């Protein structure tokens, strides 16, 4: 492949915050970005070259996107792998990661089965198609356990903890209601249940597949509340042996994936020191946002490099770095106006990322903060400081 600047056009199915940050990272490389998204003036639109308005599985929108691009990728798992594959063949526009990877990942049960078959360590899990099957599975796995929608869940949506036998009926009804394509009349194929892992901490590794290259970003600790990622810290508190094992598991995961790009790999460090896979995202991921300031190459630049056939960049960490998500703190949907940023701008090495969403509601991801340390500085103080900065931001009038 001969590289030239300005470079190619990258079509991205999805125009949310990930599409926005992909466009920001692509511009310095001479790569122009066009996104498709059902929401007019989506968050990515102001920084991308153009937006095609249409659903993620709209054949006309995806075809138009492919015809205007040299390469296709996606920033959301709601993209249709069959449609992507068909349009890529008809327009001769390569799509990365490979649609087959999306087929594996979009269904959490298929994902777990495929990885378990490949020898990747995963929590014990079962397919469940009724409340009775869930009760039977929990007799084996034990309580508590995590009931999950097989498709469509994110940010805690589609995940329901089951603490006792009394909660089985209501939990299954809730997950069927939340699952895409499910209905109370036909609940089959919508749910799975996993053992509740007794973990020391949650970790994440951003894996990278290029043209004959394979790499990972440094291991990161992720901190969740209400099943939503709140903060990250890199390096994590985990010792060197655990970090190396996490990287090994991430590389094993990459061996199962097909197609170039960045993969968000979420892991558990179990209380016995074992590393278990939680879930995979075939795209840049919230747990890797810290790489924008914290690494020599951000996860977004790396994804653009990979899917357009460029060599991968240096994944090394520049300095200890933490991040904190800025979430909606209002109960009713309203216009998004953030206040309290002065303290962020006054703090040395603090960075605010605004996602450009026009409306805010409770727990909606509206942006994030990153705080970069110095040298061998521990992340404890950084984490306390970034939380204080984040807690000083509000959407309340």
GROMACS .gro file of C-alpha atoms in nm:
model
  397
    1UNK     CA    1   0.000   0.000   0.000
    2UNK     CA    2   0.133   0.345  -0.095
    3UNK     CA    3   0.047   0.613   0.162
    4UNK     CA    4  -0.019   0.971   0.056
    5UNK     CA    5  -0.137   1.289   0.226
    6UNK     CA    6  -0.406   1.404   0.221
    7UNK     CA    7  -0.519   1.052   0.285
    8UNK     CA    8  -0.837   0.852   0.228
    9UNK     CA    9  -1.191   0.907   0.350
   10UNK     CA   10  -1.308   0.690   0.641
   11UNK     CA   11  -1.678   0.610   0.670
   12UNK     CA   12  -1.799   0.549   1.026
   13UNK     CA   13  -2.132   0.385   1.105
   14UNK     CA   14  -2.235   0.580   1.415
   15UNK     CA   15  -2.191   0.947   1.490
   16UNK     CA   16  -2.181   0.956   1.870
   17UNK     CA   17  -1.894   1.063   2.091
   18UNK     CA   18  -1.669   0.784   1.962
   19UNK     CA   19  -1.726   0.899   1.605
   20UNK     CA   20  -1.651   1.254   1.715
   21UNK     CA   21  -1.319   1.157   1.874
   22UNK     CA   22  -1.230   0.940   1.573
   23UNK     CA   23  -1.281   1.244   1.348
   24UNK     CA   24  -1.069   1.459   1.579
   25UNK     CA   25  -0.788   1.203   1.565
   26UNK     CA   26  -0.817   1.148   1.190
   27UNK     CA   27  -0.777   1.512   1.087
   28UNK     CA   28  -0.404   1.545   1.169
   29UNK     CA   29  -0.340   1.227   0.966
   30UNK     CA   30  -0.500   1.380   0.659
   31UNK     CA   31  -0.790   1.134   0.682
   32UNK     CA   32  -1.137   1.279   0.633
   33UNK     CA   33  -1.433   1.124   0.815
   34UNK     CA   34  -1.796   1.089   0.707
   35UNK     CA   35  -2.039   0.941   0.962
   36UNK     CA   36  -2.388   0.794   0.939
   37UNK     CA   37  -2.629   0.830   1.230
   38UNK     CA   38  -3.007   0.847   1.276
   39UNK     CA   39  -2.985   1.168   1.482
   40UNK     CA   40  -2.952   1.482   1.270
   41UNK     CA   41  -2.652   1.694   1.375
   42UNK     CA   42  -2.512   1.401   1.577
   43UNK     CA   43  -2.221   1.468   1.817
   44UNK     CA   44  -1.966   1.376   1.549
   45UNK     CA   45  -2.117   1.604   1.283
   46UNK     CA   46  -1.941   1.929   1.383
   47UNK     CA   47  -1.593   1.773   1.350
   48UNK     CA   48  -1.653   1.523   1.068
   49UNK     CA   49  -1.656   1.629   0.703
   50UNK     CA   50  -2.020   1.527   0.665
   51UNK     CA   51  -2.302   1.318   0.808
   52UNK     CA   52  -2.539   1.080   0.632
   53UNK     CA   53  -2.866   1.072   0.825
   54UNK     CA   54  -3.006   0.720   0.856
   55UNK     CA   55  -3.046   0.429   1.095
   56UNK     CA   56  -2.747   0.208   1.169
   57UNK     CA   57  -2.909  -0.071   0.966
   58UNK     CA   58  -3.052   0.150   0.690
   59UNK     CA   59  -2.929  -0.003   0.358
   60UNK     CA   60  -2.947   0.326   0.169
   61UNK     CA   61  -2.756   0.520   0.435
   62UNK     CA   62  -2.484   0.257   0.473
   63UNK     CA   63  -2.449   0.224   0.095
   64UNK     CA   64  -2.415   0.601   0.056
   65UNK     CA   65  -2.155   0.601   0.332
   66UNK     CA   66  -1.958   0.324   0.160
   67UNK     CA   67  -1.974   0.496  -0.178
   68UNK     CA   68  -1.826   0.811  -0.026
   69UNK     CA   69  -1.549   0.631   0.166
   70UNK     CA   70  -1.231   0.439   0.095
   71UNK     CA   71  -1.265   0.239   0.418
   72UNK     CA   72  -1.558   0.156   0.648
   73UNK     CA   73  -1.566   0.105   1.024
   74UNK     CA   74  -1.826   0.133   1.301
   75UNK     CA   75  -1.838   0.289   1.645
   76UNK     CA   76  -2.146   0.106   1.770
   77UNK     CA   77  -2.243  -0.262   1.785
   78UNK     CA   78  -2.591  -0.181   1.649
   79UNK     CA   79  -2.434  -0.181   1.303
   80UNK     CA   80  -2.567  -0.472   1.096
   81UNK     CA   81  -2.284  -0.715   1.006
   82UNK     CA   82  -2.477  -0.871   0.717
   83UNK     CA   83  -2.548  -0.529   0.568
   84UNK     CA   84  -2.187  -0.416   0.617
   85UNK     CA   85  -2.058  -0.729   0.447
   86UNK     CA   86  -2.297  -0.698   0.153
   87UNK     CA   87  -2.234  -0.327   0.097
   88UNK     CA   88  -1.857  -0.371   0.128
   89UNK     CA   89  -1.862  -0.638  -0.144
   90UNK     CA   90  -2.090  -0.440  -0.375
   91UNK     CA   91  -1.894  -0.114  -0.344
   92UNK     CA   92  -1.548  -0.270  -0.306
   93UNK     CA   93  -1.502  -0.073   0.018
   94UNK     CA   94  -1.317  -0.273   0.286
   95UNK     CA   95  -1.474  -0.277   0.633
   96UNK     CA   96  -1.276  -0.322   0.955
   97UNK     CA   97  -1.308  -0.489   1.198
   98UNK     CA   98  -1.445  -0.775   0.990
   99UNK     CA   99  -1.826  -0.816   1.002
  100UNK     CA  100  -1.770  -1.172   1.127
  101UNK     CA  101  -1.607  -1.025   1.438
  102UNK     CA  102  -1.914  -0.809   1.490
  103UNK     CA  103  -2.135  -1.119   1.459
  104UNK     CA  104  -1.934  -1.286   1.737
  105UNK     CA  105  -1.936  -0.986   1.967
  106UNK     CA  106  -2.286  -0.843   1.922
  107UNK     CA  107  -2.440  -1.148   2.095
  108UNK     CA  108  -2.284  -1.189   2.440
  109UNK     CA  109  -2.367  -1.560   2.454
  110UNK     CA  110  -2.206  -1.626   2.116
  111UNK     CA  111  -1.910  -1.416   2.225
  112UNK     CA  112  -1.860  -1.614   2.547
  113UNK     CA  113  -1.895  -1.950   2.373
  114UNK     CA  114  -1.648  -1.859   2.099
  115UNK     CA  115  -1.387  -1.733   2.345
  116UNK     CA  116  -1.430  -2.026   2.581
  117UNK     CA  117  -1.376  -2.262   2.287
  118UNK     CA  118  -1.053  -2.075   2.209
  119UNK     CA  119  -0.926  -2.125   2.564
  120UNK     CA  120  -0.979  -1.769   2.686
  121UNK     CA  121  -1.069  -1.777   3.059
  122UNK     CA  122  -1.430  -1.662   3.113
  123UNK     CA  123  -1.675  -1.676   3.405
  124UNK     CA  124  -1.917  -1.969   3.414
  125UNK     CA  125  -2.226  -1.889   3.206
  126UNK     CA  126  -2.551  -2.041   3.083
  127UNK     CA  127  -2.810  -1.969   2.815
  128UNK     CA  128  -3.154  -1.912   2.969
  129UNK     CA  129  -3.482  -1.885   2.779
  130UNK     CA  130  -3.731  -1.878   3.064
  131UNK     CA  131  -3.757  -1.801   3.433
  132UNK     CA  132  -3.756  -2.176   3.502
  133UNK     CA  133  -3.431  -2.220   3.307
  134UNK     CA  134  -3.282  -1.925   3.496
  135UNK     CA  135  -3.378  -2.083   3.828
  136UNK     CA  136  -3.225  -2.415   3.720
  137UNK     CA  137  -2.904  -2.243   3.607
  138UNK     CA  138  -2.874  -2.057   3.936
  139UNK     CA  139  -2.912  -2.381   4.129
  140UNK     CA  140  -2.583  -2.469   3.959
  141UNK     CA  141  -2.405  -2.131   3.945
  142UNK     CA  142  -2.526  -2.007   4.281
  143UNK     CA  143  -2.654  -1.670   4.402
  144UNK     CA  144  -2.587  -1.388   4.338
  145UNK     CA  145  -2.543  -1.395   3.960
  146UNK     CA  146  -2.566  -1.149   3.671
  147UNK     CA  147  -2.846  -1.188   3.419
  148UNK     CA  148  -2.764  -1.023   3.086
  149UNK     CA  149  -2.946  -0.934   2.767
  150UNK     CA  150  -2.760  -1.109   2.487
  151UNK     CA  151  -2.782  -0.806   2.260
  152UNK     CA  152  -2.796  -0.431   2.294
  153UNK     CA  153  -2.700  -0.374   2.657
  154UNK     CA  154  -2.449  -0.105   2.754
  155UNK     CA  155  -2.373   0.125   3.050
  156UNK     CA  156  -2.549  -0.116   3.283
  157UNK     CA  157  -2.862  -0.138   3.067
  158UNK     CA  158  -2.950  -0.498   3.000
  159UNK     CA  159  -2.770  -0.623   3.312
  160UNK     CA  160  -2.974  -0.734   3.612
  161UNK     CA  161  -2.819  -0.883   3.928
  162UNK     CA  162  -3.017  -1.174   4.077
  163UNK     CA  163  -2.955  -1.190   4.450
  164UNK     CA  164  -3.200  -1.461   4.558
  165UNK     CA  165  -3.461  -1.710   4.427
  166UNK     CA  166  -3.733  -1.456   4.504
  167UNK     CA  167  -3.593  -1.226   4.233
  168UNK     CA  168  -3.582  -1.478   3.948
  169UNK     CA  169  -3.924  -1.402   3.796
  170UNK     CA  170  -3.892  -1.022   3.810
  171UNK     CA  171  -3.530  -1.025   3.688
  172UNK     CA  172  -3.613  -1.240   3.387
  173UNK     CA  173  -3.914  -1.023   3.299
  174UNK     CA  174  -3.694  -0.711   3.324
  175UNK     CA  175  -3.423  -0.850   3.098
  176UNK     CA  176  -3.675  -0.967   2.837
  177UNK     CA  177  -3.827  -0.619   2.839
  178UNK     CA  178  -3.481  -0.462   2.793
  179UNK     CA  179  -3.352  -0.706   2.531
  180UNK     CA  180  -3.365  -0.612   2.167
  181UNK     CA  181  -3.598  -0.834   1.972
  182UNK     CA  182  -3.746  -0.993   2.283
  183UNK     CA  183  -4.106  -0.995   2.397
  184UNK     CA  184  -4.292  -1.151   2.691
  185UNK     CA  185  -4.466  -1.382   2.441
  186UNK     CA  186  -4.139  -1.509   2.291
  187UNK     CA  187  -3.845  -1.464   2.532
  188UNK     CA  188  -3.620  -1.722   2.367
  189UNK     CA  189  -3.275  -1.618   2.256
  190UNK     CA  190  -3.258  -1.297   2.457
  191UNK     CA  191  -3.079  -1.380   2.783
  192UNK     CA  192  -2.779  -1.543   2.945
  193UNK     CA  193  -2.664  -1.564   3.305
  194UNK     CA  194  -2.311  -1.552   3.445
  195UNK     CA  195  -2.167  -1.637   3.780
  196UNK     CA  196  -2.095  -1.328   3.989
  197UNK     CA  197  -1.715  -1.303   3.993
  198UNK     CA  198  -1.554  -1.229   4.328
  199UNK     CA  199  -1.305  -0.983   4.185
  200UNK     CA  200  -1.027  -0.774   4.332
  201UNK     CA  201  -1.063  -0.509   4.063
  202UNK     CA  202  -1.181  -0.459   3.708
  203UNK     CA  203  -0.920  -0.408   3.438
  204UNK     CA  204  -0.923  -0.314   3.071
  205UNK     CA  205  -0.680  -0.351   2.784
  206UNK     CA  206  -0.718  -0.177   2.451
  207UNK     CA  207  -0.598  -0.430   2.196
  208UNK     CA  208  -0.482  -0.333   1.845
  209UNK     CA  209  -0.478  -0.531   1.521
  210UNK     CA  210  -0.303  -0.376   1.222
  211UNK     CA  211  -0.187  -0.503   0.887
  212UNK     CA  212   0.018  -0.797   1.018
  213UNK     CA  213   0.070  -0.621   1.353
  214UNK     CA  214  -0.068  -0.691   1.700
  215UNK     CA  215  -0.021  -0.477   2.011
  216UNK     CA  216  -0.188  -0.359   2.332
  217UNK     CA  217  -0.210  -0.037   2.527
  218UNK     CA  218  -0.102  -0.046   2.893
  219UNK     CA  219  -0.336  -0.225   3.135
  220UNK     CA  220  -0.586   0.008   3.299
  221UNK     CA  221  -0.802  -0.019   3.611
  222UNK     CA  222  -1.169   0.067   3.561
  223UNK     CA  223  -1.400   0.179   3.841
  224UNK     CA  224  -1.776   0.129   3.804
  225UNK     CA  225  -2.084   0.229   4.001
  226UNK     CA  226  -2.440   0.130   3.902
  227UNK     CA  227  -2.278  -0.079   3.625
  228UNK     CA  228  -2.148   0.244   3.462
  229UNK     CA  229  -1.781   0.328   3.419
  230UNK     CA  230  -1.697   0.627   3.640
  231UNK     CA  231  -1.314   0.649   3.648
  232UNK     CA  232  -1.001   0.486   3.511
  233UNK     CA  233  -0.645   0.479   3.643
  234UNK     CA  234  -0.333   0.380   3.453
  235UNK     CA  235  -0.121   0.220   3.577
  236UNK     CA  236  -0.360   0.018   3.793
  237UNK     CA  237  -0.297  -0.089   4.151
  238UNK     CA  238  -0.248  -0.447   4.029
  239UNK     CA  239   0.106  -0.582   4.052
  240UNK     CA  240   0.330  -0.656   3.756
  241UNK     CA  241   0.241  -1.026   3.741
  242UNK     CA  242  -0.131  -0.950   3.718
  243UNK     CA  243  -0.072  -0.684   3.452
  244UNK     CA  244   0.133  -0.921   3.240
  245UNK     CA  245  -0.132  -1.192   3.271
  246UNK     CA  246  -0.401  -0.940   3.170
  247UNK     CA  247  -0.198  -0.850   2.862
  248UNK     CA  248  -0.154  -1.221   2.775
  249UNK     CA  249  -0.531  -1.279   2.796
  250UNK     CA  250  -0.591  -0.971   2.580
  251UNK     CA  251  -0.352  -1.103   2.316
  252UNK     CA  252  -0.535  -1.438   2.323
  253UNK     CA  253  -0.860  -1.250   2.263
  254UNK     CA  254  -0.707  -1.071   1.964
  255UNK     CA  255  -0.621  -1.410   1.814
  256UNK     CA  256  -0.996  -1.479   1.791
  257UNK     CA  257  -1.080  -1.145   1.630
  258UNK     CA  258  -1.074  -1.081   1.255
  259UNK     CA  259  -1.009  -0.745   1.093
  260UNK     CA  260  -0.800  -0.443   1.173
  261UNK     CA  261  -0.885  -0.195   1.447
  262UNK     CA  262  -0.887  -0.127   1.820
  263UNK     CA  263  -1.072  -0.361   2.058
  264UNK     CA  264  -1.185  -0.271   2.410
  265UNK     CA  265  -1.120  -0.579   2.625
  266UNK     CA  266  -1.278  -0.572   2.973
  267UNK     CA  267  -1.136  -0.809   3.235
  268UNK     CA  268  -1.177  -0.917   3.596
  269UNK     CA  269  -0.885  -0.970   3.831
  270UNK     CA  270  -1.044  -1.243   4.043
  271UNK     CA  271  -0.973  -1.266   4.415
  272UNK     CA  272  -0.754  -1.572   4.349
  273UNK     CA  273  -0.538  -1.370   4.107
  274UNK     CA  274  -0.679  -1.525   3.788
  275UNK     CA  275  -0.774  -1.300   3.498
  276UNK     CA  276  -1.119  -1.358   3.347
  277UNK     CA  277  -1.267  -1.197   3.038
  278UNK     CA  278  -1.576  -0.987   3.096
  279UNK     CA  279  -1.672  -0.842   2.756
  280UNK     CA  280  -1.523  -0.712   2.430
  281UNK     CA  281  -1.607  -0.407   2.219
  282UNK     CA  282  -1.484  -0.416   1.855
  283UNK     CA  283  -1.405  -0.043   1.860
  284UNK     CA  284  -1.249   0.227   2.078
  285UNK     CA  285  -1.391   0.211   2.428
  286UNK     CA  286  -1.463   0.438   2.722
  287UNK     CA  287  -1.192   0.263   2.925
  288UNK     CA  288  -0.934   0.384   2.671
  289UNK     CA  289  -1.022   0.755   2.663
  290UNK     CA  290  -0.727   0.830   2.893
  291UNK     CA  291  -0.490   0.741   2.606
  292UNK     CA  292  -0.565   1.073   2.431
  293UNK     CA  293  -0.337   1.259   2.672
  294UNK     CA  294  -0.177   0.962   2.846
  295UNK     CA  295  -0.014   0.773   2.556
  296UNK     CA  296   0.209   0.850   2.260
  297UNK     CA  297  -0.074   0.736   2.031
  298UNK     CA  298  -0.439   0.761   2.136
  299UNK     CA  299  -0.680   0.470   2.089
  300UNK     CA  300  -0.864   0.683   1.831
  301UNK     CA  301  -0.557   0.760   1.621
  302UNK     CA  302  -0.464   0.392   1.648
  303UNK     CA  303  -0.804   0.284   1.519
  304UNK     CA  304  -0.782   0.524   1.224
  305UNK     CA  305  -0.428   0.403   1.148
  306UNK     CA  306  -0.533   0.039   1.167
  307UNK     CA  307  -0.852   0.046   0.960
  308UNK     CA  308  -0.690   0.257   0.685
  309UNK     CA  309  -0.389   0.023   0.660
  310UNK     CA  310  -0.131   0.249   0.819
  311UNK     CA  311   0.137   0.116   1.059
  312UNK     CA  312   0.032   0.109   1.424
  313UNK     CA  313   0.158   0.386   1.651
  314UNK     CA  314   0.354   0.363   1.977
  315UNK     CA  315   0.118   0.251   2.256
  316UNK     CA  316   0.353   0.350   2.539
  317UNK     CA  317   0.220   0.550   2.834
  318UNK     CA  318   0.362   0.903   2.862
  319UNK     CA  319   0.285   0.940   3.234
  320UNK     CA  320   0.042   0.815   3.501
  321UNK     CA  321  -0.305   0.922   3.387
  322UNK     CA  322  -0.656   0.905   3.527
  323UNK     CA  323  -0.994   0.986   3.378
  324UNK     CA  324  -1.346   1.052   3.505
  325UNK     CA  325  -1.673   1.045   3.313
  326UNK     CA  326  -1.894   1.353   3.320
  327UNK     CA  327  -2.248   1.215   3.358
  328UNK     CA  328  -2.586   1.383   3.355
  329UNK     CA  329  -2.692   1.487   3.706
  330UNK     CA  330  -3.052   1.593   3.630
  331UNK     CA  331  -3.360   1.376   3.650
  332UNK     CA  332  -3.561   1.529   3.366
  333UNK     CA  333  -3.435   1.556   3.008
  334UNK     CA  334  -3.326   1.913   2.936
  335UNK     CA  335  -3.095   2.121   2.717
  336UNK     CA  336  -2.732   2.052   2.804
  337UNK     CA  337  -2.546   2.344   2.958
  338UNK     CA  338  -2.243   2.255   3.169
  339UNK     CA  339  -2.115   2.485   3.443
  340UNK     CA  340  -1.822   2.468   3.683
  341UNK     CA  341  -1.546   2.424   3.422
  342UNK     CA  342  -1.329   2.705   3.563
  343UNK     CA  343  -1.159   2.474   3.813
  344UNK     CA  344  -1.075   2.228   3.535
  345UNK     CA  345  -0.911   2.492   3.316
  346UNK     CA  346  -0.719   2.630   3.612
  347UNK     CA  347  -0.574   2.290   3.702
  348UNK     CA  348  -0.241   2.204   3.540
  349UNK     CA  349  -0.252   1.891   3.320
  350UNK     CA  350  -0.632   1.862   3.342
  351UNK     CA  351  -0.823   1.816   3.015
  352UNK     CA  352  -1.196   1.844   2.945
  353UNK     CA  353  -1.357   1.656   2.656
  354UNK     CA  354  -1.708   1.768   2.564
  355UNK     CA  355  -1.911   1.520   2.356
  356UNK     CA  356  -2.143   1.773   2.192
  357UNK     CA  357  -2.472   1.617   2.301
  358UNK     CA  358  -2.753   1.871   2.295
  359UNK     CA  359  -2.967   1.713   2.567
  360UNK     CA  360  -2.878   1.579   2.909
  361UNK     CA  361  -3.053   1.335   3.143
  362UNK     CA  362  -2.952   1.130   3.444
  363UNK     CA  363  -2.633   0.927   3.395
  364UNK     CA  364  -2.599   1.012   3.025
  365UNK     CA  365  -2.231   1.031   2.926
  366UNK     CA  366  -2.175   1.395   2.833
  367UNK     CA  367  -1.796   1.415   2.841
  368UNK     CA  368  -1.490   1.314   3.037
  369UNK     CA  369  -1.193   1.460   3.221
  370UNK     CA  370  -0.835   1.340   3.205
  371UNK     CA  371  -0.563   1.430   3.454
  372UNK     CA  372  -0.199   1.354   3.372
  373UNK     CA  373   0.062   1.305   3.645
  374UNK     CA  374   0.438   1.327   3.642
  375UNK     CA  375   0.708   1.058   3.632
  376UNK     CA  376   0.646   0.780   3.881
  377UNK     CA  377   0.357   0.960   4.055
  378UNK     CA  378   0.100   0.721   4.205
  379UNK     CA  379  -0.252   0.746   4.075
  380UNK     CA  380  -0.418   0.765   4.420
  381UNK     CA  381  -0.383   1.143   4.448
  382UNK     CA  382  -0.462   1.193   4.081
  383UNK     CA  383  -0.780   0.990   4.118
  384UNK     CA  384  -0.893   1.195   4.419
  385UNK     CA  385  -0.820   1.517   4.231
  386UNK     CA  386  -1.001   1.421   3.912
  387UNK     CA  387  -1.305   1.314   4.115
  388UNK     CA  388  -1.308   1.652   4.288
  389UNK     CA  389  -1.289   1.830   3.952
  390UNK     CA  390  -1.562   1.611   3.807
  391UNK     CA  391  -1.789   1.658   4.108
  392UNK     CA  392  -1.759   2.034   4.065
  393UNK     CA  393  -1.930   2.013   3.725
  394UNK     CA  394  -2.309   2.025   3.698
  395UNK     CA  395  -2.593   2.054   3.450
  396UNK     CA  396  -2.834   2.181   3.715
  397UNK     CA  397  -2.968   2.528   3.653
   0.00000   0.00000   0.00000
